[in-house]
mmCIF file of C-alpha atoms in Angstrom:
data_model
loop_
_atom_site.group_PDB
_atom_site.id
_atom_site.type_symbol
_atom_site.label_atom_id
_atom_site.label_comp_id
_atom_site.label_asym_id
_atom_site.label_seq_id
_atom_site.Cartn_x
_atom_site.Cartn_y
_atom_site.Cartn_z
ATOM 1 C CA MET A 136 20.800 -8.571 34.695
ATOM 2 C CA THR A 137 17.217 -7.277 34.580
ATOM 3 C CA LYS A 138 16.022 -6.654 31.042
ATOM 4 C CA LYS A 139 14.679 -3.227 30.203
ATOM 5 C CA PHE A 140 11.909 -2.304 27.800
ATOM 6 C CA HIS A 141 11.288 1.171 26.432
ATOM 7 C CA LEU A 142 7.855 2.618 25.667
ATOM 8 C CA TYR A 143 7.907 5.294 22.960
ATOM 9 C CA ILE A 144 4.813 7.508 22.615
ATOM 10 C CA ASP A 145 3.769 9.757 19.748
ATOM 11 C CA GLU A 146 0.531 11.543 18.924
ATOM 12 C CA SER A 147 -1.487 12.672 15.927
ATOM 13 C CA GLY A 148 -4.339 15.142 15.879
ATOM 14 C CA VAL A 149 -5.597 17.538 18.539
ATOM 15 C CA ALA A 150 -7.019 16.319 21.854
ATOM 16 C CA ASN A 151 -8.655 19.664 22.701
ATOM 17 C CA LEU A 152 -12.440 19.133 22.743
ATOM 18 C CA CYS A 153 -12.957 22.787 21.769
ATOM 19 C CA ASP A 154 -11.212 22.101 18.472
ATOM 20 C CA TYR A 155 -13.764 21.019 15.870
ATOM 21 C CA LYS A 156 -11.386 20.964 12.898
ATOM 22 C CA SER A 157 -10.110 17.494 13.756
ATOM 23 C CA ARG A 158 -12.384 14.647 14.791
ATOM 24 C CA PHE A 159 -9.851 12.026 15.890
ATOM 25 C CA PHE A 160 -6.972 12.068 18.329
ATOM 26 C CA ILE A 161 -4.420 9.258 18.251
ATOM 27 C CA LEU A 162 -1.638 8.007 20.480
ATOM 28 C CA SER A 163 0.766 5.375 19.181
ATOM 29 C CA ALA A 164 2.983 3.214 21.369
ATOM 30 C CA VAL A 165 6.121 1.300 20.468
ATOM 31 C CA VAL A 166 7.569 -1.124 23.029
ATOM 32 C CA ILE A 167 11.048 -2.486 22.419
ATOM 33 C CA GLY A 168 13.781 -4.107 24.493
ATOM 34 C CA ASP A 169 17.210 -2.610 25.150
ATOM 35 C CA ASP A 170 19.121 -4.752 22.641
ATOM 36 C CA ASN A 171 16.532 -4.389 19.919
ATOM 37 C CA ASP A 172 16.349 -0.661 20.577
ATOM 38 C CA ARG A 173 19.958 -0.375 19.420
ATOM 39 C CA GLU A 174 19.205 -2.563 16.392
ATOM 40 C CA LEU A 175 16.307 -0.258 15.487
ATOM 41 C CA ALA A 176 18.625 2.758 15.681
ATOM 42 C CA VAL A 177 21.134 1.050 13.365
ATOM 43 C CA TYR A 178 18.322 0.135 10.962
ATOM 44 C CA PHE A 179 17.013 3.703 10.757
ATOM 45 C CA ASN A 180 20.540 5.015 10.192
ATOM 46 C CA PHE A 181 20.899 2.542 7.335
ATOM 47 C CA ILE A 182 17.556 3.345 5.752
ATOM 48 C CA LYS A 183 18.277 7.084 5.862
ATOM 49 C CA LYS A 184 21.486 6.552 3.931
ATOM 50 C CA ARG A 185 19.799 4.192 1.492
ATOM 51 C CA TYR A 186 17.097 6.690 0.563
ATOM 52 C CA GLY A 187 19.206 9.833 0.801
ATOM 53 C CA LEU A 188 17.399 11.157 3.878
ATOM 54 C CA PRO A 189 18.991 13.617 6.338
ATOM 55 C CA ASP A 190 20.849 11.580 8.952
ATOM 56 C CA ASP A 191 20.987 14.443 11.456
ATOM 57 C CA LYS A 192 17.201 14.794 11.800
ATOM 58 C CA ASN A 193 14.379 12.646 13.098
ATOM 59 C CA LEU A 194 12.177 11.178 10.390
ATOM 60 C CA HIS A 195 8.636 12.535 10.356
ATOM 61 C CA ALA A 196 5.989 10.805 8.285
ATOM 62 C CA PHE A 197 4.371 14.022 7.049
ATOM 63 C CA GLY A 198 7.691 15.165 5.601
ATOM 64 C CA LEU A 199 8.302 11.753 4.027
ATOM 65 C CA PHE A 200 4.911 11.285 2.404
ATOM 66 C CA GLU A 201 3.212 14.671 1.954
ATOM 67 C CA ASP A 202 5.437 17.737 2.281
ATOM 68 C CA LYS A 203 7.073 18.110 -1.137
ATOM 69 C CA ARG A 204 9.192 20.991 0.205
ATOM 70 C CA SER A 205 10.799 18.701 2.782
ATOM 71 C CA ASP A 206 14.329 17.424 2.143
ATOM 72 C CA ALA A 207 13.018 14.035 3.324
ATOM 73 C CA TYR A 208 10.125 13.810 0.818
ATOM 74 C CA LEU A 209 9.978 10.465 -1.010
ATOM 75 C CA THR A 210 8.834 9.974 -4.603
ATOM 76 C CA ASP A 211 6.230 7.276 -5.273
ATOM 77 C CA LEU A 212 8.749 4.536 -6.115
ATOM 78 C CA LYS A 213 10.982 5.325 -3.148
ATOM 79 C CA CYS A 214 7.927 5.590 -0.901
ATOM 80 C CA LYS A 215 6.742 2.073 -1.768
ATOM 81 C CA ALA A 216 10.213 0.593 -1.263
ATOM 82 C CA PHE A 217 10.648 2.468 2.031
ATOM 83 C CA CYS A 218 7.291 1.265 3.395
ATOM 84 C CA LYS A 219 8.010 -2.318 2.333
ATOM 85 C CA SER A 220 11.375 -2.254 4.094
ATOM 86 C CA VAL A 221 9.936 -0.857 7.345
ATOM 87 C CA SER A 222 7.077 -3.391 7.263
ATOM 88 C CA GLU A 223 9.498 -6.287 6.839
ATOM 89 C CA PHE A 224 11.646 -5.025 9.695
ATOM 90 C CA ILE A 225 8.651 -4.827 12.044
ATOM 91 C CA ASP A 226 7.421 -8.280 10.966
ATOM 92 C CA THR A 227 10.771 -9.899 11.738
ATOM 93 C CA SER A 228 11.724 -7.953 14.872
ATOM 94 C CA PRO A 229 10.446 -8.164 18.470
ATOM 95 C CA VAL A 230 8.917 -4.717 18.254
ATOM 96 C CA PHE A 231 5.416 -4.220 19.673
ATOM 97 C CA VAL A 232 3.370 -1.453 18.046
ATOM 98 C CA SER A 233 -0.110 -0.411 19.178
ATOM 99 C CA VAL A 234 -2.423 2.512 18.499
ATOM 100 C CA VAL A 235 -5.321 3.965 20.494
ATOM 101 C CA CYS A 236 -7.782 6.369 18.905
ATOM 102 C CA LEU A 237 -10.334 8.783 20.346
ATOM 103 C CA ASP A 238 -13.376 10.006 18.440
ATOM 104 C CA LYS A 239 -13.951 13.421 20.001
ATOM 105 C CA THR A 240 -17.527 13.493 18.703
ATOM 106 C CA ILE A 241 -18.389 10.471 20.834
ATOM 107 C CA LEU A 242 -16.598 11.852 23.906
ATOM 108 C CA ARG A 243 -18.452 15.191 23.630
ATOM 109 C CA ARG A 244 -21.718 13.260 23.460
ATOM 110 C CA LEU A 245 -20.845 11.165 26.513
ATOM 111 C CA LEU A 246 -19.930 14.330 28.424
ATOM 112 C CA LYS A 247 -23.133 16.021 27.191
ATOM 113 C CA MET A 248 -20.966 18.924 26.058
ATOM 114 C CA PRO A 249 -22.965 21.761 24.443
ATOM 115 C CA THR A 250 -21.738 23.035 21.073
ATOM 116 C CA GLY A 251 -19.361 25.944 21.589
ATOM 117 C CA TYR A 252 -18.658 25.134 25.229
ATOM 118 C CA GLY A 253 -15.344 26.758 26.186
ATOM 119 C CA PHE A 254 -14.343 25.175 29.536
ATOM 120 C CA ARG A 255 -14.132 28.571 31.196
ATOM 121 C CA GLY A 256 -13.643 28.984 34.917
ATOM 122 C CA SER A 257 -10.976 27.513 37.157
ATOM 123 C CA LEU A 258 -7.608 26.403 35.802
ATOM 124 C CA GLU A 259 -8.490 22.817 36.657
ATOM 125 C CA HIS A 260 -11.700 23.025 34.611
ATOM 126 C CA LYS A 261 -9.882 24.611 31.672
ATOM 127 C CA GLU A 262 -7.580 21.606 31.598
ATOM 128 C CA ASP A 263 -10.617 19.337 31.196
ATOM 129 C CA LYS A 264 -10.765 20.264 27.506
ATOM 130 C CA ASP A 265 -7.807 17.901 27.015
ATOM 131 C CA ILE A 266 -9.303 15.026 28.980
ATOM 132 C CA GLY A 267 -9.174 12.869 25.838
ATOM 133 C CA TYR A 268 -5.385 13.016 25.952
ATOM 134 C CA GLU A 269 -5.428 11.793 29.536
ATOM 135 C CA ILE A 270 -7.822 8.947 28.712
ATOM 136 C CA LEU A 271 -5.642 7.608 25.903
ATOM 137 C CA ALA A 272 -2.373 8.131 27.800
ATOM 138 C CA ARG A 273 -3.741 6.212 30.784
ATOM 139 C CA LYS A 274 -4.723 3.371 28.473
ATOM 140 C CA VAL A 275 -1.203 3.297 26.994
ATOM 141 C CA PHE A 276 0.486 3.359 30.402
ATOM 142 C CA LEU A 277 -1.662 0.606 31.908
ATOM 143 C CA SER A 278 -1.204 -1.551 28.809
ATOM 144 C CA PHE A 279 2.549 -1.097 29.216
ATOM 145 C CA ALA A 280 2.189 -2.138 32.852
ATOM 146 C CA GLN A 281 0.344 -5.269 31.725
ATOM 147 C CA PHE A 282 3.223 -6.022 29.356
ATOM 148 C CA LEU A 283 5.785 -5.512 32.131
ATOM 149 C CA ARG A 284 3.808 -7.769 34.453
ATOM 150 C CA SER A 285 3.911 -10.565 31.860
ATOM 151 C CA ASN A 286 7.626 -10.217 31.053
ATOM 152 C CA ARG A 287 8.969 -9.159 34.488
ATOM 153 C CA PRO A 288 11.451 -6.503 33.238
ATOM 154 C CA GLN A 289 11.918 -2.845 34.090
ATOM 155 C CA GLY A 290 10.543 -0.110 31.855
ATOM 156 C CA THR A 291 11.123 3.445 30.752
ATOM 157 C CA VAL A 292 8.851 5.891 28.918
ATOM 158 C CA ILE A 293 10.055 8.267 26.198
ATOM 159 C CA ALA A 294 7.790 10.817 24.495
ATOM 160 C CA GLU A 295 8.372 13.568 21.987
ATOM 161 C CA SER A 296 8.221 16.902 23.768
ATOM 162 C CA ARG A 297 5.097 18.926 22.944
ATOM 163 C CA ARG A 298 5.644 21.812 25.359
ATOM 164 C CA GLY A 299 2.334 22.362 27.160
ATOM 165 C CA VAL A 300 1.279 18.725 26.786
ATOM 166 C CA ASP A 301 4.382 17.351 28.543
ATOM 167 C CA GLN A 302 3.092 18.337 31.961
ATOM 168 C CA ARG A 303 -0.219 16.585 31.337
ATOM 169 C CA LEU A 304 1.500 13.405 30.202
ATOM 170 C CA LEU A 305 3.737 13.429 33.283
ATOM 171 C CA LYS A 306 0.699 14.007 35.505
ATOM 172 C CA THR A 307 -1.128 11.078 33.881
ATOM 173 C CA PHE A 308 1.950 8.859 34.233
ATOM 174 C CA LEU A 309 2.075 9.548 37.982
ATOM 175 C CA TYR A 310 -1.715 9.204 38.315
ATOM 176 C CA SER A 311 -1.600 5.826 36.570
ATOM 177 C CA GLN A 312 0.817 4.559 39.216
ATOM 178 C CA GLU A 313 -1.684 5.031 42.056
ATOM 179 C CA PRO A 314 -3.802 1.884 42.657
ATOM 180 C CA ASN A 315 -6.327 3.794 44.796
ATOM 181 C CA GLN A 316 -7.313 5.858 41.741
ATOM 182 C CA PHE A 317 -9.032 2.811 40.229
ATOM 183 C CA ARG A 318 -12.001 0.746 41.351
ATOM 184 C CA ASP A 319 -11.259 -2.227 39.118
ATOM 185 C CA LEU A 320 -8.940 -4.695 40.891
ATOM 186 C CA ARG A 321 -7.207 -5.574 37.639
ATOM 187 C CA LEU A 322 -6.387 -1.908 36.970
ATOM 188 C CA GLN A 323 -5.160 -1.551 40.552
ATOM 189 C CA THR A 324 -2.748 -4.414 39.890
ATOM 190 C CA TYR A 325 -1.465 -2.747 36.708
ATOM 191 C CA ALA A 326 -1.082 0.591 38.483
ATOM 192 C CA LYS A 327 1.082 -1.054 41.133
ATOM 193 C CA GLU A 328 3.079 -2.826 38.427
ATOM 194 C CA LEU A 329 3.657 0.469 36.643
ATOM 195 C CA ARG A 330 4.839 2.079 39.880
ATOM 196 C CA ASP A 331 7.194 -0.791 40.685
ATOM 197 C CA ARG A 332 8.660 -1.402 37.220
ATOM 198 C CA ALA A 333 8.441 1.792 35.122
ATOM 199 C CA PHE A 334 11.164 3.840 36.750
ATOM 200 C CA SER A 335 11.425 6.906 34.480
ATOM 201 C CA ILE A 336 9.726 9.125 31.927
ATOM 202 C CA SER A 337 11.600 11.521 29.649
ATOM 203 C CA PHE A 338 10.845 13.942 26.829
ATOM 204 C CA GLU A 339 12.889 14.471 23.673
ATOM 205 C CA ASN A 340 12.639 17.389 21.267
ATOM 206 C CA LYS A 341 12.708 17.072 17.482
ATOM 207 C CA LYS A 342 16.515 17.219 17.463
ATOM 208 C CA GLY A 343 16.799 14.000 19.437
ATOM 209 C CA LEU A 344 17.617 11.171 17.016
ATOM 210 C CA SER A 345 15.383 8.492 18.539
ATOM 211 C CA ALA A 346 14.498 5.577 16.267
ATOM 212 C CA GLY A 347 11.728 4.491 18.657
ATOM 213 C CA LEU A 348 10.025 7.873 18.332
ATOM 214 C CA GLU A 349 10.517 7.784 14.564
ATOM 215 C CA LEU A 350 8.703 4.460 14.403
ATOM 216 C CA ALA A 351 5.955 5.714 16.723
ATOM 217 C CA ASP A 352 5.530 8.756 14.460
ATOM 218 C CA LEU A 353 5.067 6.494 11.435
ATOM 219 C CA ALA A 354 2.453 4.464 13.335
ATOM 220 C CA SER A 355 0.542 7.612 14.335
ATOM 221 C CA TYR A 356 0.580 8.917 10.783
ATOM 222 C CA LEU A 357 -0.694 5.659 9.279
ATOM 223 C CA ALA A 358 -3.461 5.441 11.887
ATOM 224 C CA SER A 359 -4.527 9.041 11.182
ATOM 225 C CA GLN A 360 -4.665 8.284 7.461
ATOM 226 C CA LYS A 361 -6.750 5.194 8.163
ATOM 227 C CA VAL A 362 -9.387 6.948 10.282
ATOM 228 C CA ALA A 363 -9.494 9.766 7.698
ATOM 229 C CA ARG A 364 -10.217 7.044 5.108
ATOM 230 C CA ARG A 365 -7.169 7.922 3.063
ATOM 231 C CA LEU A 366 -5.860 4.365 3.364
ATOM 232 C CA ALA A 367 -7.799 1.316 2.230
ATOM 233 C CA VAL A 368 -5.726 -1.119 4.285
ATOM 234 C CA ILE A 369 -3.547 -0.791 7.381
#
């Protein structure tokens, strides 16, 4: 039987280049096999019970670590124990976690974007303000294709639904499957691999209890804290 791997995607920050409040935009990716995906779900169910967290809701890092009004907020001692447990699980499990980060300041400079530029005009041009999202998503998809090429399984993609962004992610997923969109022969190979092996993409809302998305959310949060220099080590 062909083995299946799942790619879970989560984001942190705002990709919109017209937004100057946030400098960085982050996409995290968690790749895990079918069997280990079930083990991850069992683990997260266990850890919720252990720390008295709601078992009918997805874990979100902001609620765990910052929002004191959240019913999932952890005190300092519980927070340290929780983080240690998750770290040990990742270290001993065949779970692959990666993060890609975009500095919007650098992208604006490369695009020679004037301060205050609003991407007015056609609908297609208005969508260009989120080009950073497309750049990172394409990187994640082609990296997943490289992984699939090495391991020869099938793959699926699962992302947390973000309403307006879902369509862009789907568009990028389909774009990344077209070899003729790339000049680099290596990227053409990965695009073909993605088309042949990644057979579905789906979106889950916050009510979907997906351990893979919970782990991806934790990765995004930690990366955002790192680039904001709120973490000394990651």
